Amino acid sequence: MTKQNVQTETNPTPQASTEKLKEELRQLAQTLDELLLATANETSSEIRELRERARARLEETRARLAERGAELYQQASTTLRATAQQTEGYVREHPWTSIGLGAAVGMLIGLLIGRR
């Protein structure tokens, strides 16, 4: 296995997850197109089979979307907490530097707003 395949299997990158989701959505659309074509010919056993496949793929895709959304939320939450803790640590260690940076940023924003 290549390094990229190992990374994708153990901890998929956002780009790999997006590509996988796009492929699943393409498959769902293809199945739904088949369903519409089969409906036009009105073969009842084919229609039932295609409807069941479409329903199953739709449920799988919804479940994966919900799961991926929960994963992304958890990752963002973890990153945000870690960043907040690092920032708080820095401010506690360097209070005057933090005050100076805050004042400088405030002045810069004030100048930019005043130019309008």
mmCIF file with all atom_site columns, C-alpha atoms in Angstrom:
data_model
loop_
_atom_site.group_PDB
_atom_site.id
_atom_site.type_symbol
_atom_site.label_atom_id
_atom_site.label_alt_id
_atom_site.label_comp_id
_atom_site.label_asym_id
_atom_site.label_entity_id
_atom_site.label_seq_id
_atom_site.pdbx_PDB_ins_code
_atom_site.Cartn_x
_atom_site.Cartn_y
_atom_site.Cartn_z
_atom_site.occupancy
_atom_site.B_iso_or_equiv
_atom_site.pdbx_formal_charge
_atom_site.auth_seq_id
_atom_site.auth_comp_id
_atom_site.auth_asym_id
_atom_site.auth_atom_id
_atom_site.pdbx_PDB_model_num
ATOM 1   C CA . MET A 1 1   ? 0.000   0.000  0.000   1.00 0.00 ? 1   MET A CA 1
ATOM 2   C CA . THR A 1 2   ? 1.161   3.505  -0.652  1.00 0.00 ? 2   THR A CA 1
ATOM 3   C CA . LYS A 1 3   ? 1.490   6.085  2.090   1.00 0.00 ? 3   LYS A CA 1
ATOM 4   C CA . GLN A 1 4   ? -1.562  7.944  0.760   1.00 0.00 ? 4   GLN A CA 1
ATOM 5   C CA . ASN A 1 5   ? -3.708  4.781  0.860   1.00 0.00 ? 5   ASN A CA 1
ATOM 6   C CA . VAL A 1 6   ? -2.627  4.044  4.427   1.00 0.00 ? 6   VAL A CA 1
ATOM 7   C CA . GLN A 1 7   ? -3.435  7.619  5.481   1.00 0.00 ? 7   GLN A CA 1
ATOM 8   C CA . THR A 1 8   ? -6.807  7.465  3.756   1.00 0.00 ? 8   THR A CA 1
ATOM 9   C CA . GLU A 1 9   ? -7.736  4.200  5.468   1.00 0.00 ? 9   GLU A CA 1
ATOM 10  C CA . THR A 1 10  ? -6.642  5.185  8.980   1.00 0.00 ? 10  THR A CA 1
ATOM 11  C CA . ASN A 1 11  ? -7.502  8.892  9.033   1.00 0.00 ? 11  ASN A CA 1
ATOM 12  C CA . PRO A 1 12  ? -9.048  10.168 5.804   1.00 0.00 ? 12  PRO A CA 1
ATOM 13  C CA . THR A 1 13  ? -8.156  13.674 4.763   1.00 0.00 ? 13  THR A CA 1
ATOM 14  C CA . PRO A 1 14  ? -10.993 16.127 4.170   1.00 0.00 ? 14  PRO A CA 1
ATOM 15  C CA . GLN A 1 15  ? -10.257 16.007 0.436   1.00 0.00 ? 15  GLN A CA 1
ATOM 16  C CA . ALA A 1 16  ? -10.413 12.182 0.350   1.00 0.00 ? 16  ALA A CA 1
ATOM 17  C CA . SER A 1 17  ? -13.662 12.216 2.324   1.00 0.00 ? 17  SER A CA 1
ATOM 18  C CA . THR A 1 18  ? -15.119 14.794 -0.038  1.00 0.00 ? 18  THR A CA 1
ATOM 19  C CA . GLU A 1 19  ? -14.153 12.748 -3.086  1.00 0.00 ? 19  GLU A CA 1
ATOM 20  C CA . LYS A 1 20  ? -15.662 9.607  -1.565  1.00 0.00 ? 20  LYS A CA 1
ATOM 21  C CA . LEU A 1 21  ? -18.874 11.472 -0.785  1.00 0.00 ? 21  LEU A CA 1
ATOM 22  C CA . LYS A 1 22  ? -19.034 12.851 -4.330  1.00 0.00 ? 22  LYS A CA 1
ATOM 23  C CA . GLU A 1 23  ? -18.639 9.337  -5.724  1.00 0.00 ? 23  GLU A CA 1
ATOM 24  C CA . GLU A 1 24  ? -21.423 8.030  -3.481  1.00 0.00 ? 24  GLU A CA 1
ATOM 25  C CA . LEU A 1 25  ? -23.698 10.852 -4.606  1.00 0.00 ? 25  LEU A CA 1
ATOM 26  C CA . ARG A 1 26  ? -22.892 10.069 -8.263  1.00 0.00 ? 26  ARG A CA 1
ATOM 27  C CA . GLN A 1 27  ? -23.826 6.427  -7.633  1.00 0.00 ? 27  GLN A CA 1
ATOM 28  C CA . LEU A 1 28  ? -27.075 7.510  -6.002  1.00 0.00 ? 28  LEU A CA 1
ATOM 29  C CA . ALA A 1 29  ? -27.919 9.751  -8.948  1.00 0.00 ? 29  ALA A CA 1
ATOM 30  C CA . GLN A 1 30  ? -27.146 6.927  -11.366 1.00 0.00 ? 30  GLN A CA 1
ATOM 31  C CA . THR A 1 31  ? -29.429 4.549  -9.475  1.00 0.00 ? 31  THR A CA 1
ATOM 32  C CA . LEU A 1 32  ? -32.220 7.117  -9.459  1.00 0.00 ? 32  LEU A CA 1
ATOM 33  C CA . ASP A 1 33  ? -31.781 7.630  -13.218 1.00 0.00 ? 33  ASP A CA 1
ATOM 34  C CA . GLU A 1 34  ? -32.070 3.870  -13.707 1.00 0.00 ? 34  GLU A CA 1
ATOM 35  C CA . LEU A 1 35  ? -35.232 3.927  -11.620 1.00 0.00 ? 35  LEU A CA 1
ATOM 36  C CA . LEU A 1 36  ? -36.771 6.594  -13.815 1.00 0.00 ? 36  LEU A CA 1
ATOM 37  C CA . LEU A 1 37  ? -35.869 4.709  -16.991 1.00 0.00 ? 37  LEU A CA 1
ATOM 38  C CA . ALA A 1 38  ? -37.287 1.466  -15.594 1.00 0.00 ? 38  ALA A CA 1
ATOM 39  C CA . THR A 1 39  ? -40.476 3.225  -14.552 1.00 0.00 ? 39  THR A CA 1
ATOM 40  C CA . ALA A 1 40  ? -41.002 4.364  -18.114 1.00 0.00 ? 40  ALA A CA 1
ATOM 41  C CA . ASN A 1 41  ? -41.049 0.704  -19.256 1.00 0.00 ? 41  ASN A CA 1
ATOM 42  C CA . GLU A 1 42  ? -43.379 -0.259 -16.358 1.00 0.00 ? 42  GLU A CA 1
ATOM 43  C CA . THR A 1 43  ? -41.794 -3.616 -15.466 1.00 0.00 ? 43  THR A CA 1
ATOM 44  C CA . SER A 1 44  ? -43.016 -4.054 -11.908 1.00 0.00 ? 44  SER A CA 1
ATOM 45  C CA . SER A 1 45  ? -40.293 -6.409 -10.608 1.00 0.00 ? 45  SER A CA 1
ATOM 46  C CA . GLU A 1 46  ? -37.568 -4.167 -12.053 1.00 0.00 ? 46  GLU A CA 1
ATOM 47  C CA . ILE A 1 47  ? -39.213 -1.085 -10.579 1.00 0.00 ? 47  ILE A CA 1
ATOM 48  C CA . ARG A 1 48  ? -39.401 -2.613 -7.105  1.00 0.00 ? 48  ARG A CA 1
ATOM 49  C CA . GLU A 1 49  ? -35.775 -3.763 -7.259  1.00 0.00 ? 49  GLU A CA 1
ATOM 50  C CA . LEU A 1 50  ? -34.494 -0.379 -8.438  1.00 0.00 ? 50  LEU A CA 1
ATOM 51  C CA . ARG A 1 51  ? -36.594 1.500  -5.894  1.00 0.00 ? 51  ARG A CA 1
ATOM 52  C CA . GLU A 1 52  ? -35.177 -0.700 -3.126  1.00 0.00 ? 52  GLU A CA 1
ATOM 53  C CA . ARG A 1 53  ? -31.610 -0.101 -4.358  1.00 0.00 ? 53  ARG A CA 1
ATOM 54  C CA . ALA A 1 54  ? -32.244 3.643  -4.542  1.00 0.00 ? 54  ALA A CA 1
ATOM 55  C CA . ARG A 1 55  ? -33.748 3.690  -1.055  1.00 0.00 ? 55  ARG A CA 1
ATOM 56  C CA . ALA A 1 56  ? -30.850 1.669  0.377   1.00 0.00 ? 56  ALA A CA 1
ATOM 57  C CA . ARG A 1 57  ? -28.219 3.913  -1.233  1.00 0.00 ? 57  ARG A CA 1
ATOM 58  C CA . LEU A 1 58  ? -30.053 7.022  -0.105  1.00 0.00 ? 58  LEU A CA 1
ATOM 59  C CA . GLU A 1 59  ? -30.177 5.766  3.498   1.00 0.00 ? 59  GLU A CA 1
ATOM 60  C CA . GLU A 1 60  ? -26.470 4.835  3.383   1.00 0.00 ? 60  GLU A CA 1
ATOM 61  C CA . THR A 1 61  ? -25.556 8.251  1.999   1.00 0.00 ? 61  THR A CA 1
ATOM 62  C CA . ARG A 1 62  ? -27.625 10.051 4.626   1.00 0.00 ? 62  ARG A CA 1
ATOM 63  C CA . ALA A 1 63  ? -25.987 8.015  7.386   1.00 0.00 ? 63  ALA A CA 1
ATOM 64  C CA . ARG A 1 64  ? -22.508 8.737  6.036   1.00 0.00 ? 64  ARG A CA 1
ATOM 65  C CA . LEU A 1 65  ? -23.298 12.441 5.713   1.00 0.00 ? 65  LEU A CA 1
ATOM 66  C CA . ALA A 1 66  ? -24.525 12.566 9.304   1.00 0.00 ? 66  ALA A CA 1
ATOM 67  C CA . GLU A 1 67  ? -21.484 10.641 10.495  1.00 0.00 ? 67  GLU A CA 1
ATOM 68  C CA . ARG A 1 68  ? -19.068 12.853 8.567   1.00 0.00 ? 68  ARG A CA 1
ATOM 69  C CA . GLY A 1 69  ? -20.796 15.978 9.850   1.00 0.00 ? 69  GLY A CA 1
ATOM 70  C CA . ALA A 1 70  ? -20.404 14.739 13.413  1.00 0.00 ? 70  ALA A CA 1
ATOM 71  C CA . GLU A 1 71  ? -16.723 13.953 12.774  1.00 0.00 ? 71  GLU A CA 1
ATOM 72  C CA . LEU A 1 72  ? -16.079 17.403 11.304  1.00 0.00 ? 72  LEU A CA 1
ATOM 73  C CA . TYR A 1 73  ? -17.860 19.053 14.224  1.00 0.00 ? 73  TYR A CA 1
ATOM 74  C CA . GLN A 1 74  ? -15.780 17.058 16.700  1.00 0.00 ? 74  GLN A CA 1
ATOM 75  C CA . GLN A 1 75  ? -12.515 17.896 14.890  1.00 0.00 ? 75  GLN A CA 1
ATOM 76  C CA . ALA A 1 76  ? -13.369 21.597 14.754  1.00 0.00 ? 76  ALA A CA 1
ATOM 77  C CA . SER A 1 77  ? -14.409 21.592 18.398  1.00 0.00 ? 77  SER A CA 1
ATOM 78  C CA . THR A 1 78  ? -11.179 19.886 19.478  1.00 0.00 ? 78  THR A CA 1
ATOM 79  C CA . THR A 1 79  ? -9.049  22.264 17.414  1.00 0.00 ? 79  THR A CA 1
ATOM 80  C CA . LEU A 1 80  ? -10.899 25.293 18.760  1.00 0.00 ? 80  LEU A CA 1
ATOM 81  C CA . ARG A 1 81  ? -10.490 24.152 22.371  1.00 0.00 ? 81  ARG A CA 1
ATOM 82  C CA . ALA A 1 82  ? -6.769  23.504 21.885  1.00 0.00 ? 82  ALA A CA 1
ATOM 83  C CA . THR A 1 83  ? -6.277  26.915 20.264  1.00 0.00 ? 83  THR A CA 1
ATOM 84  C CA . ALA A 1 84  ? -8.217  28.642 23.044  1.00 0.00 ? 84  ALA A CA 1
ATOM 85  C CA . GLN A 1 85  ? -6.105  26.888 25.681  1.00 0.00 ? 85  GLN A CA 1
ATOM 86  C CA . GLN A 1 86  ? -2.870  27.875 23.915  1.00 0.00 ? 86  GLN A CA 1
ATOM 87  C CA . THR A 1 87  ? -4.054  31.465 23.622  1.00 0.00 ? 87  THR A CA 1
ATOM 88  C CA . GLU A 1 88  ? -5.057  31.581 27.267  1.00 0.00 ? 88  GLU A CA 1
ATOM 89  C CA . GLY A 1 89  ? -1.665  30.167 28.264  1.00 0.00 ? 89  GLY A CA 1
ATOM 90  C CA . TYR A 1 90  ? 0.142   32.768 26.182  1.00 0.00 ? 90  TYR A CA 1
ATOM 91  C CA . VAL A 1 91  ? -1.917  35.619 27.636  1.00 0.00 ? 91  VAL A CA 1
ATOM 92  C CA . ARG A 1 92  ? -1.231  34.397 31.177  1.00 0.00 ? 92  ARG A CA 1
ATOM 93  C CA . GLU A 1 93  ? 2.507   34.133 30.496  1.00 0.00 ? 93  GLU A CA 1
ATOM 94  C CA . HIS A 1 94  ? 2.796   37.455 28.606  1.00 0.00 ? 94  HIS A CA 1
ATOM 95  C CA . PRO A 1 95  ? 0.017   39.784 29.819  1.00 0.00 ? 95  PRO A CA 1
ATOM 96  C CA . TRP A 1 96  ? 1.641   43.061 28.726  1.00 0.00 ? 96  TRP A CA 1
ATOM 97  C CA . THR A 1 97  ? 2.496   41.777 25.287  1.00 0.00 ? 97  THR A CA 1
ATOM 98  C CA . SER A 1 98  ? -1.094  40.581 24.912  1.00 0.00 ? 98  SER A CA 1
ATOM 99  C CA . ILE A 1 99  ? -2.441  43.982 25.965  1.00 0.00 ? 99  ILE A CA 1
ATOM 100 C CA . GLY A 1 100 ? -0.128  45.701 23.475  1.00 0.00 ? 100 GLY A CA 1
ATOM 101 C CA . LEU A 1 101 ? -1.168  43.374 20.657  1.00 0.00 ? 101 LEU A CA 1
ATOM 102 C CA . GLY A 1 102 ? -4.837  43.873 21.495  1.00 0.00 ? 102 GLY A CA 1
ATOM 103 C CA . ALA A 1 103 ? -4.424  47.636 21.486  1.00 0.00 ? 103 ALA A CA 1
ATOM 104 C CA . ALA A 1 104 ? -2.541  47.568 18.169  1.00 0.00 ? 104 ALA A CA 1
ATOM 105 C CA . VAL A 1 105 ? -5.180  45.408 16.520  1.00 0.00 ? 105 VAL A CA 1
ATOM 106 C CA . GLY A 1 106 ? -7.921  47.668 17.902  1.00 0.00 ? 106 GLY A CA 1
ATOM 107 C CA . MET A 1 107 ? -6.193  50.769 16.528  1.00 0.00 ? 107 MET A CA 1
ATOM 108 C CA . LEU A 1 108 ? -5.719  49.126 13.139  1.00 0.00 ? 108 LEU A CA 1
ATOM 109 C CA . ILE A 1 109 ? -9.387  48.164 12.938  1.00 0.00 ? 109 ILE A CA 1
ATOM 110 C CA . GLY A 1 110 ? -10.376 51.676 14.040  1.00 0.00 ? 110 GLY A CA 1
ATOM 111 C CA . LEU A 1 111 ? -8.209  53.192 11.287  1.00 0.00 ? 111 LEU A CA 1
ATOM 112 C CA . LEU A 1 112 ? -9.671  50.885 8.656   1.00 0.00 ? 112 LEU A CA 1
ATOM 113 C CA . ILE A 1 113 ? -13.243 51.637 9.727   1.00 0.00 ? 113 ILE A CA 1
ATOM 114 C CA . GLY A 1 114 ? -12.495 55.376 9.886   1.00 0.00 ? 114 GLY A CA 1
ATOM 115 C CA . ARG A 1 115 ? -11.307 55.387 6.267   1.00 0.00 ? 115 ARG A CA 1
ATOM 116 C CA . ARG A 1 116 ? -14.723 54.439 4.969   1.00 0.00 ? 116 ARG A CA 1
#
